[in-house]
GROMACS .gro file of C-alpha atoms in nm:
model
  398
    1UNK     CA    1  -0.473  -1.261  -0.434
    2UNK     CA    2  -0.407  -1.567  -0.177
    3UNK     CA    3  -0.538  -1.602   0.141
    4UNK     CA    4  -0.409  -1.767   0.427
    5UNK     CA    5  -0.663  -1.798   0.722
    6UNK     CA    6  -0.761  -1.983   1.008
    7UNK     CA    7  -1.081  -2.135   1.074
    8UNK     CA    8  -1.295  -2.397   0.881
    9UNK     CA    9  -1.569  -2.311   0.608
   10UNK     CA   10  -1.923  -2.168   0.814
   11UNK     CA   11  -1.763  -2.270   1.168
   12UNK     CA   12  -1.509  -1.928   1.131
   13UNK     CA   13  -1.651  -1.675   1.300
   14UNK     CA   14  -1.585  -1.311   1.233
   15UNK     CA   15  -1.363  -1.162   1.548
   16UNK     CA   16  -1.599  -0.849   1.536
   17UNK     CA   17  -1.903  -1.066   1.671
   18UNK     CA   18  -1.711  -1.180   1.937
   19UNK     CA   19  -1.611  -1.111   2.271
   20UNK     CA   20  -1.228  -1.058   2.330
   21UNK     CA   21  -1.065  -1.300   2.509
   22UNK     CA   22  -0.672  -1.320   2.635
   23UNK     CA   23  -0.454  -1.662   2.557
   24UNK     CA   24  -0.383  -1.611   2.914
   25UNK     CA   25  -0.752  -1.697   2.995
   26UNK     CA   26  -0.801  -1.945   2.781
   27UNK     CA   27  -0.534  -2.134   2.911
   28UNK     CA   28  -0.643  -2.122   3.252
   29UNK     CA   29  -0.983  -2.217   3.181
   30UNK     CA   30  -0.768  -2.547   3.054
   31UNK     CA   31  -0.656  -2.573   3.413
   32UNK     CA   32  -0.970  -2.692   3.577
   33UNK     CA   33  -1.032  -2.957   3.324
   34UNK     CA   34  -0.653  -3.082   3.339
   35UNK     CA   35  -0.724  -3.092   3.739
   36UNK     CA   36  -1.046  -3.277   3.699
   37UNK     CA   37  -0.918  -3.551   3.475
   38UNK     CA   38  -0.556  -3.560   3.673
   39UNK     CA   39  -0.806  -3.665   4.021
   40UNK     CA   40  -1.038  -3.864   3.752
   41UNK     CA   41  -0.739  -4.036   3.689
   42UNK     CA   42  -0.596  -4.098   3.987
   43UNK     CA   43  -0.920  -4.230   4.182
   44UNK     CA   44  -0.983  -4.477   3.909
   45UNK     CA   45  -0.583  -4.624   3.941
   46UNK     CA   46  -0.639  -4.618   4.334
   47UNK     CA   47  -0.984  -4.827   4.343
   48UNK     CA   48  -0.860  -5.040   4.076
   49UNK     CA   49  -0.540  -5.113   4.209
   50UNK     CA   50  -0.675  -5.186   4.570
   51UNK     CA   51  -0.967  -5.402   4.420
   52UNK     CA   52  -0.677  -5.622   4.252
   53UNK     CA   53  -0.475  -5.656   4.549
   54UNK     CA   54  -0.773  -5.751   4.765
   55UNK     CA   55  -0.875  -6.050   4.469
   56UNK     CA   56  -0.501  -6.118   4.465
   57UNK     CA   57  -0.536  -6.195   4.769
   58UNK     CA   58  -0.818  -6.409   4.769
   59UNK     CA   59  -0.751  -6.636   4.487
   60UNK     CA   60  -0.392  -6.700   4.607
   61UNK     CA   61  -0.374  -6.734   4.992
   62UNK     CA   62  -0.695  -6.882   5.066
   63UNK     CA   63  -0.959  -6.835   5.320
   64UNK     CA   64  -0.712  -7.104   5.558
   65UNK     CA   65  -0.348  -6.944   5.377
   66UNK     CA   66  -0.297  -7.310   5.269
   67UNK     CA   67  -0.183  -7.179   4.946
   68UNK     CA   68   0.162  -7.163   4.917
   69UNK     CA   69   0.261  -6.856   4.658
   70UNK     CA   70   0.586  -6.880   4.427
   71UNK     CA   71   0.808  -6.630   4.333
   72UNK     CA   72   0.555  -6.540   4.030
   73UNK     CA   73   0.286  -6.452   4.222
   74UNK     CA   74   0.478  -6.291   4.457
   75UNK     CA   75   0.595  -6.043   4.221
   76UNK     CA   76   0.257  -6.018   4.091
   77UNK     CA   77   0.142  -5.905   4.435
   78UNK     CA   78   0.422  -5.652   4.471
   79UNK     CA   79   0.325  -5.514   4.121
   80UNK     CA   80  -0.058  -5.504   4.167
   81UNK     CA   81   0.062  -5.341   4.530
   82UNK     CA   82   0.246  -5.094   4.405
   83UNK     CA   83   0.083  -5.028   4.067
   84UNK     CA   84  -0.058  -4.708   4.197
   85UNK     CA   85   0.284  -4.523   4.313
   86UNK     CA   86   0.402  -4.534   3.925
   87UNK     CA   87   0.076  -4.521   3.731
   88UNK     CA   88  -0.095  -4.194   3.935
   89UNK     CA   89   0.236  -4.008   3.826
   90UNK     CA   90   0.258  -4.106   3.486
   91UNK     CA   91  -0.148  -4.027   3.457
   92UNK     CA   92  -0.106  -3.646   3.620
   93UNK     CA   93   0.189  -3.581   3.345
   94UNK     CA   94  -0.061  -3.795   3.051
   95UNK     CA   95  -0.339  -3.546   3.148
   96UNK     CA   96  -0.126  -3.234   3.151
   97UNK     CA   97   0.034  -3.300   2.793
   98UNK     CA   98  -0.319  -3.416   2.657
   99UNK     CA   99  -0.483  -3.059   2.776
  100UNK     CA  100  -0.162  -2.855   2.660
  101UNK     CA  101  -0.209  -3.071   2.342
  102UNK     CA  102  -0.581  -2.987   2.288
  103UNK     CA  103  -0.521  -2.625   2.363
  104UNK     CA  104  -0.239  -2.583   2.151
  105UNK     CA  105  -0.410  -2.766   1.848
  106UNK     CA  106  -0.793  -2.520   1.962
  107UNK     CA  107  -0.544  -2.207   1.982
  108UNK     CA  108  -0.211  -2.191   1.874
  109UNK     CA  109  -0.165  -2.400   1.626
  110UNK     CA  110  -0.333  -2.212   1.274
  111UNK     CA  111  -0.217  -1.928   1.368
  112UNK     CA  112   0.095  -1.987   1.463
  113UNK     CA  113   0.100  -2.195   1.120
  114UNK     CA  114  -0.007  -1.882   0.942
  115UNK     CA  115   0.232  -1.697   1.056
  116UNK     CA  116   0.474  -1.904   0.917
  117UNK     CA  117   0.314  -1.924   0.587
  118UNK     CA  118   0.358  -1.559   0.636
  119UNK     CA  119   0.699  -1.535   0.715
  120UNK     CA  120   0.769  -1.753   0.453
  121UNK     CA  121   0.595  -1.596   0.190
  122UNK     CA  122   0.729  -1.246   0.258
  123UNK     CA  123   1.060  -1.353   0.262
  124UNK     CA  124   1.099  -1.453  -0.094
  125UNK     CA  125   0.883  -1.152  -0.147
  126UNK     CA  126   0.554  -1.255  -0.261
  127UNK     CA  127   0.333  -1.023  -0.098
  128UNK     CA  128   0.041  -1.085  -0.306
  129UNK     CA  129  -0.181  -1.283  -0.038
  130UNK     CA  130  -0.405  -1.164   0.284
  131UNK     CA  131  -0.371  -1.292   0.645
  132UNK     CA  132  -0.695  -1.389   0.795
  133UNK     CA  133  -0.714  -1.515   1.166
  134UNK     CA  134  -1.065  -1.554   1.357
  135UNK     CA  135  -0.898  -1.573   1.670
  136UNK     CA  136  -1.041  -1.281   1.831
  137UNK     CA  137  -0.701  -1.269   2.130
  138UNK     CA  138  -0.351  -1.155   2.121
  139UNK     CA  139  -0.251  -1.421   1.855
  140UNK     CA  140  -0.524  -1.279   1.643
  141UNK     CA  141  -0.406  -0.907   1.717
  142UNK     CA  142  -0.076  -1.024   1.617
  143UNK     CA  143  -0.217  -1.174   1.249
  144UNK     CA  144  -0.367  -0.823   1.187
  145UNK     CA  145  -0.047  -0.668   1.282
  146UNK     CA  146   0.144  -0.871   1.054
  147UNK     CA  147  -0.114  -0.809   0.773
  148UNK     CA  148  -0.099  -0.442   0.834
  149UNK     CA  149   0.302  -0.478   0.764
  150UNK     CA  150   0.232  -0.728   0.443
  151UNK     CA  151  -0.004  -0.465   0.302
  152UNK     CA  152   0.250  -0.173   0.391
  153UNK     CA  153   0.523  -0.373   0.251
  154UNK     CA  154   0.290  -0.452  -0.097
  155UNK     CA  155   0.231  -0.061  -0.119
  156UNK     CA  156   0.601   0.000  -0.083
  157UNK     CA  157   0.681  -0.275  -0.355
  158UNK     CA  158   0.435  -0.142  -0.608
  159UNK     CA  159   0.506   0.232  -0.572
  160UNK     CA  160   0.864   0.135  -0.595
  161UNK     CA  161   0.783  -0.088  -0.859
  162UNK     CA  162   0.587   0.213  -1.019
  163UNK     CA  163   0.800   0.471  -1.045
  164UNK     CA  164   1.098   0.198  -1.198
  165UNK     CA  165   0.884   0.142  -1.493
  166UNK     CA  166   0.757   0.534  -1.470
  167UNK     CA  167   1.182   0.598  -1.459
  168UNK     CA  168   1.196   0.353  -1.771
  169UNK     CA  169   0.930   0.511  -1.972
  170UNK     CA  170   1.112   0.866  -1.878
  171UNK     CA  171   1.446   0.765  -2.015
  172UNK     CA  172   1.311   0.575  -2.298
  173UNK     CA  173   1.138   0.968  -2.428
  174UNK     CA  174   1.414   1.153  -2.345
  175UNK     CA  175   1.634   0.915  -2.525
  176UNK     CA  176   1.362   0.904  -2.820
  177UNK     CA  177   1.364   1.327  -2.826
  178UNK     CA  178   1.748   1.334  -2.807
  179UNK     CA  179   1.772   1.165  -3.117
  180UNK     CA  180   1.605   1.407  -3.328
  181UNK     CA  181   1.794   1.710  -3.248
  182UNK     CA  182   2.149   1.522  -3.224
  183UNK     CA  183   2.054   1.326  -3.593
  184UNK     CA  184   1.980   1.759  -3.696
  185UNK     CA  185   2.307   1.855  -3.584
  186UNK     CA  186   2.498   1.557  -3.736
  187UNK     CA  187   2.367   1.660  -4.059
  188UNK     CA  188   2.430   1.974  -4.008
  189UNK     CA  189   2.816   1.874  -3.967
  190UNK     CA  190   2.801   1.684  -4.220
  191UNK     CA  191   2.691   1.919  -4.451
  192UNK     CA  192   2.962   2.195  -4.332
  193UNK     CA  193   3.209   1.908  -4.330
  194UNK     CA  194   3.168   1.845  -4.742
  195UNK     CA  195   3.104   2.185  -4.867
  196UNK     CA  196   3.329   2.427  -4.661
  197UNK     CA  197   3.662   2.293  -4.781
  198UNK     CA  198   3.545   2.389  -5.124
  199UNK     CA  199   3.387   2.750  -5.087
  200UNK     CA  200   3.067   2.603  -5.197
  201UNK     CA  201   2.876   2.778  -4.928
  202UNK     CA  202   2.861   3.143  -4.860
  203UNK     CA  203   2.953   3.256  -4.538
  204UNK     CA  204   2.613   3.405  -4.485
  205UNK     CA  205   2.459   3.044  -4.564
  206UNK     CA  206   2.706   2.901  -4.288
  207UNK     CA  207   2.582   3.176  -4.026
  208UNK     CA  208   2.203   3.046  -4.080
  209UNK     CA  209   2.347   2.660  -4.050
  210UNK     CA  210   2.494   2.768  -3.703
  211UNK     CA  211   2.156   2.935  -3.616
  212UNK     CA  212   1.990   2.651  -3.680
  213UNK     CA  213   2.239   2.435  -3.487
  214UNK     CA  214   2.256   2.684  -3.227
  215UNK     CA  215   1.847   2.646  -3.203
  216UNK     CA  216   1.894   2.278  -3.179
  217UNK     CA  217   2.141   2.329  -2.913
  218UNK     CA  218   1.917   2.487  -2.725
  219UNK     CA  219   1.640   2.209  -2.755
  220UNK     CA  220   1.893   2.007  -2.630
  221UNK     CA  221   1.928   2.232  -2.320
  222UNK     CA  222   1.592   2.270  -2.236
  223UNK     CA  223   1.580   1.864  -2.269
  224UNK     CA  224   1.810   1.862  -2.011
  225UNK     CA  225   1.719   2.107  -1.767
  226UNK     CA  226   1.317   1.947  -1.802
  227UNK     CA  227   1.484   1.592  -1.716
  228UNK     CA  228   1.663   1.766  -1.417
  229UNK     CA  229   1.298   1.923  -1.322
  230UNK     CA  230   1.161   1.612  -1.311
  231UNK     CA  231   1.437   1.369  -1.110
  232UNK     CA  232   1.460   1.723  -0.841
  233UNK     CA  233   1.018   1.613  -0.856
  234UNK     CA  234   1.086   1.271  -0.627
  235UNK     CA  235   1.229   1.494  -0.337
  236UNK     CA  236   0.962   1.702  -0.333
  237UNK     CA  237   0.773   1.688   0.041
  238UNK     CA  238   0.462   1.907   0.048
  239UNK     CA  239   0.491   2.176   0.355
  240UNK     CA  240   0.146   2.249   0.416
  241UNK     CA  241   0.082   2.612   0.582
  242UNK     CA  242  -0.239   2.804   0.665
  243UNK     CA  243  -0.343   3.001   0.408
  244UNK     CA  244  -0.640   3.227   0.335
  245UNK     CA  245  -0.833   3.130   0.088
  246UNK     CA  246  -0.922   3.497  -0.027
  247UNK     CA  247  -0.538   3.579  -0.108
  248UNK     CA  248  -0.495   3.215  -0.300
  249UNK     CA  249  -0.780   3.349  -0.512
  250UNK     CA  250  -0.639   3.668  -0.629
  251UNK     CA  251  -0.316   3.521  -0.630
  252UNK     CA  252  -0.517   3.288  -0.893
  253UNK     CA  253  -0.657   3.561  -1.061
  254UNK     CA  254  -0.357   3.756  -1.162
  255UNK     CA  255  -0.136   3.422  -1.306
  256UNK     CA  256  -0.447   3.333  -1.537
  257UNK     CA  257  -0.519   3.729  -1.651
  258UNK     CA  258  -0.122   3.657  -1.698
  259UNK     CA  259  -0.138   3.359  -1.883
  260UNK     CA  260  -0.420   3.439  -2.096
  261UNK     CA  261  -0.435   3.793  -2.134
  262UNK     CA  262  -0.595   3.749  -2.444
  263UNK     CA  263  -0.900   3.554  -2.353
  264UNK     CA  264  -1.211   3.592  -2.159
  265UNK     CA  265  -1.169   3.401  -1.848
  266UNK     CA  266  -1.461   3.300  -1.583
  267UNK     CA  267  -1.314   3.231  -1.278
  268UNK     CA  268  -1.552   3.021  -0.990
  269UNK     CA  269  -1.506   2.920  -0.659
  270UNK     CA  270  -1.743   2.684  -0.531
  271UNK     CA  271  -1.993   2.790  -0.791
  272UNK     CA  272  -1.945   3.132  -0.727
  273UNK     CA  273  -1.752   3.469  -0.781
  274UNK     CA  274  -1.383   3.461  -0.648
  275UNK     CA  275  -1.519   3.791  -0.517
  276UNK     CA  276  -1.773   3.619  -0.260
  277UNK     CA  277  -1.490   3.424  -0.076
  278UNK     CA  278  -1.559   3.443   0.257
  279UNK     CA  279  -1.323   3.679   0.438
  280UNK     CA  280  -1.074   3.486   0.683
  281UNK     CA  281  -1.190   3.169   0.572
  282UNK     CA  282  -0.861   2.976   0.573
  283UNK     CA  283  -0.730   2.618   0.519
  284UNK     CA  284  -0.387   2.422   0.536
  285UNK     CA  285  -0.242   2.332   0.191
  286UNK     CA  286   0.115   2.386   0.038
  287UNK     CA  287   0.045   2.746  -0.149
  288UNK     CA  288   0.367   2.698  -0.408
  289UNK     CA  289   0.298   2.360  -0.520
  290UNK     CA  290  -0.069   2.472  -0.584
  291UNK     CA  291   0.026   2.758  -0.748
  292UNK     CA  292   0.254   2.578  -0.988
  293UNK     CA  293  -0.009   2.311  -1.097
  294UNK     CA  294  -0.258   2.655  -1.168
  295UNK     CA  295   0.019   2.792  -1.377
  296UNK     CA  296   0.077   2.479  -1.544
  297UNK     CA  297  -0.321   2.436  -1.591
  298UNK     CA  298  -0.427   2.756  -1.748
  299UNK     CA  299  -0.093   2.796  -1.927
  300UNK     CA  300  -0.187   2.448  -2.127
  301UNK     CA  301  -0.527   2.543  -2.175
  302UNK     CA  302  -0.427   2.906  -2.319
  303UNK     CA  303  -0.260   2.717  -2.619
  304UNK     CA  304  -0.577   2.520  -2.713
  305UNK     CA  305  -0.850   2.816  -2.600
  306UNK     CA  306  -1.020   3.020  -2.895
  307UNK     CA  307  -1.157   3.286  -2.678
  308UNK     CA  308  -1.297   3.173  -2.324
  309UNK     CA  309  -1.120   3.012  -2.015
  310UNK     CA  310  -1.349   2.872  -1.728
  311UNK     CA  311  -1.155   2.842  -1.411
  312UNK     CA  312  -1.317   2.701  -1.086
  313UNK     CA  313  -1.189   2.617  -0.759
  314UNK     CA  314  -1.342   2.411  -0.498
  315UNK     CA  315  -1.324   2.341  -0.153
  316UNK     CA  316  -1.476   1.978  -0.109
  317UNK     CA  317  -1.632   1.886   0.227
  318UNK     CA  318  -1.699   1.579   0.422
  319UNK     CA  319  -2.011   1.430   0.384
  320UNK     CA  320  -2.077   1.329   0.729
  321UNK     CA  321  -1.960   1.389   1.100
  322UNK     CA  322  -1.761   1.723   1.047
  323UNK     CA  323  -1.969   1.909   0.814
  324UNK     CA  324  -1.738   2.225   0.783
  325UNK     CA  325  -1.403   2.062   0.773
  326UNK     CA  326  -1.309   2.058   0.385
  327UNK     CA  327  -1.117   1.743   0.290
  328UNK     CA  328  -0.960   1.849  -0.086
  329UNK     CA  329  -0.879   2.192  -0.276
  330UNK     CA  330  -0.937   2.120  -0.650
  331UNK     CA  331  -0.863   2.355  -0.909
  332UNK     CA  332  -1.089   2.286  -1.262
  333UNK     CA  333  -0.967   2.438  -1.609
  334UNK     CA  334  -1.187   2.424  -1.900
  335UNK     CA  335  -1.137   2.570  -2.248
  336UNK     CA  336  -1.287   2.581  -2.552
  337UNK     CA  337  -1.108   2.462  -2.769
  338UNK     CA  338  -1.111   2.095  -2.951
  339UNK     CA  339  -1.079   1.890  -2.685
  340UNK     CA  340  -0.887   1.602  -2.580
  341UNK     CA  341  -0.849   1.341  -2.870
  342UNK     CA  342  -0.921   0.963  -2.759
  343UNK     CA  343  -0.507   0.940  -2.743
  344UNK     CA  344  -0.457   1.256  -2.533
  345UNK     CA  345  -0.719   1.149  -2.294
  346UNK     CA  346  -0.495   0.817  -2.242
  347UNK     CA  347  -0.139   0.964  -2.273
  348UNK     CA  348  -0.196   1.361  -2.217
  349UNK     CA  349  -0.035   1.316  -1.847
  350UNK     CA  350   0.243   1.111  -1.981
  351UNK     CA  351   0.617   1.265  -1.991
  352UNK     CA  352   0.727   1.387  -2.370
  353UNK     CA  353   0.383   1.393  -2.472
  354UNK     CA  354   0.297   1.676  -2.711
  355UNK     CA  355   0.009   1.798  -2.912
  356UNK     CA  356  -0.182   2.065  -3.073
  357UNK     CA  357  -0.022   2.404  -3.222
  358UNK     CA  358   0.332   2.460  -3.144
  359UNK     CA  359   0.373   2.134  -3.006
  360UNK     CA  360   0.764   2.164  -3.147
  361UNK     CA  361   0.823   2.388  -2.831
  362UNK     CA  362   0.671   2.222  -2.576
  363UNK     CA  363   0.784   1.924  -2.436
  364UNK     CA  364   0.470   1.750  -2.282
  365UNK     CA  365   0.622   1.788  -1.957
  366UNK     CA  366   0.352   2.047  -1.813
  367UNK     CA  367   0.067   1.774  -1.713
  368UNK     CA  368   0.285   1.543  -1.605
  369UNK     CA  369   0.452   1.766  -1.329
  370UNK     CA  370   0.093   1.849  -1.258
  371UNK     CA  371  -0.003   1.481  -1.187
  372UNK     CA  372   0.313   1.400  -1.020
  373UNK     CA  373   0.300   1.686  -0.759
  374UNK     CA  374  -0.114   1.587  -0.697
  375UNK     CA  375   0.009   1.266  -0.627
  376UNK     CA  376   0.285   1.424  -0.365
  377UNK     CA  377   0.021   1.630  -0.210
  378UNK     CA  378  -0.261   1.332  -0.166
  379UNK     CA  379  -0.470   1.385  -0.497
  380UNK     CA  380  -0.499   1.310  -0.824
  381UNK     CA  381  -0.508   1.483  -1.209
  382UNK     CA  382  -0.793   1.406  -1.377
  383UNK     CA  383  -0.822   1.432  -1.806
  384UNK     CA  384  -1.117   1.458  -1.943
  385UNK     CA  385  -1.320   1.628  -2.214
  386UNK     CA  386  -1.630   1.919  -2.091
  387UNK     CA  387  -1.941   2.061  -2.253
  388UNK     CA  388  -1.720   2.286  -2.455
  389UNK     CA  389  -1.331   2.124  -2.490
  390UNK     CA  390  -1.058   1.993  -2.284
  391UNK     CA  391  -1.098   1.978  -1.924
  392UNK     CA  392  -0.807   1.878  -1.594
  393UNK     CA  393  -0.910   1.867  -1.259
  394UNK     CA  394  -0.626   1.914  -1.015
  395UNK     CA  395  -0.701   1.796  -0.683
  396UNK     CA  396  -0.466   1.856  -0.340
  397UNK     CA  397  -0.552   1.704   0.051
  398UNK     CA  398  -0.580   1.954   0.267
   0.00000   0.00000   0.00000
């Protein structure tokens, strides 16, 4: 990533070991020395100027005025007379422009060149550079403000830029698991197409051709009404609400005695029974959304289970100055089962991605909502294999 900055090699200071000081200060510290070289200035042109006219005089009229002085020198005694009147005005506006010249080039003149660069740069939308100005005054306030918009602005361009090539990769699987039930059904018309005309299939044969078309039709549906699921998934703003903690958990505990009514499930929460929640112990997260990743979790890991479901949720805390706020609410689902194959761990979270038994009716959509709605509410899916199979992590900011 570029960097435009101000400052020179080891002579940049950083603006947090300094002591903040206005433009409007600076420049009036200018003042003073602008004064002192304007009077400088101007008592040098008056002794000079009356030290001239006093040898003018000497060498050209004489002790006796004997000396008779042309026109010349007469106009060389009217300029060395009056030298002063033009020269001390012309010196005050010299010394003025050379001190707004030295301040400008000491404090205006990087930053107001990097600012440019800037401008430049994020208006044919390259945003892949930093702003750095050691000015440590409102110029320099103004370089971290327009760094805080580039970096906003680069955010904005990748996530957008994200969830194009996410879009792409969407419509590139549906379009790939269209084509398998639409190339079915073709042959499936084809087949009617040749053989009806003839009487060469029984009408109970066609009734189990439709049933299979009808099935296919139905794949097709459920394509459809997943892709609708997932475009109605980038409106989705979280609504956070208090919530008790104790009622989340059995809430928890009767989806996954739901969901896998046939296994043995050990359910945690923060290393502990769900039973030993602390009563009115609350926190501010968006229940339904939570609730749908859980579903999503344990209904994923059912299919993959032999006999034994560990589910643990966790409240994490802060480390340091506010001890008993908790920062994320994670839900952990373990089975025990295969695992995650080296593929799955890459692609597991990826739309259309199916594996393991009855993959043909499932769609691959289930851990890829999951990630997407973390994402909405601040956290993150996690993949990854435990001590006895496959293993997600769902975390949410609360």
């Amino acid at each position: 990533m570029d960097e435009i900055k101000g400052g020179t090699g080891n002579a940049a200071k950083k603006k947090s070991g300094k002591k903040k000081r206005s433009v409007k200060w600076s420049f009036i510290l200018y003042v003073p020395v602008c004064i002192l070289l304007a009077y400088a200035g101007t008592a040098l042109i008056g002794h000079g100027s009356n030290y001239l006219q006093y040898k003018y005089d000497g060498i050209y009229w004489g002790e006796n005025n004997f000396v008779q002085r042309p026109i010349l020198y007469k106009l060389g005694f009217w300029f060395v007379s009056y030298a002063q009147v033009f020269l001390i005005p012309l010196w005050v506006l010299f010394s003025a422009f050379l001190t707004g010249t030295v301040f400008y080039k000491r404090e205006l003149e990087k930053p107001v060149k990097i600012l440019l660069d800037a401008s430049e740069k994020i208006a044919d939308n390259r945003l892949d550079f930093q702003i750095s100005c050691e000015k440590n005054n409102e110029i320099g306030a103004l370089c971290d403000s327009f760094e805080k918009m580039r970096a906003a602005l680069y955010q904005s361009n990748k996530e957008i830029w994200r969830m194009l090539e996410e879009r792409k990769e969407i419509n590139a699987a549906f379009a790939h698991e269209m084509r398998t039930p639409i190339t079915v059904l073709k042959g499936y018309r084809d087949l009617l197409e040749k053989f009806i005309p003839g009487g060469a299939v029984s009408e109970e044969k066609i009734m189990d051709i439709l049933q299979m078309m009808k099935g296919q039709i139905d794949r097709l549906e459920i394509h459809t009404q997943k892709m609708s699921a997932m475009q109605k998934l980038e409106d989705i703003v979280p609504a956070p609400a208090e919530i008790q903690v104790k009622v989340l958990m059995d809430k928890c505990s009767k989806i996954g005695n739901m969901l896998g009514n046939k296994l043995q499930i050990d359910y945690l929460y923060n290393a502990q029974d769900f039973c030993s929640v602390p009563d009115g112990e609350t926190i501010r997260a968006d229940e339904g959304l939570f609730l749908e990743v859980f579903e999503n979790l344990v209904s994923n890991a059912a299919r993959f289970a032999a006999d034994r479901l560990r589910i643990a949720v966790c409240l994490q805390y802060l480390q340091d100055g506010m001890p008993h706020t908790a920062q994320y609410l994670t839900v952990s689902v373990e089975d025990d089962g295969p695992g995650f194959s080296k593929e799955a761990l890459v692609y597991a979270a990826k739309p259309f991605y199916a594996s393991g038994p009855e993959e043909g009716n499932h769609f691959g959509l289930g851990l890829y909502l999951c990630s997407v709605i973390c994402e909405k509410c601040g956290g993150e899916l996690k993949i990854e294999n435990g001590k006895q199979g496959g293993k997600v992590t769902a975390s949410f900011k609360i």
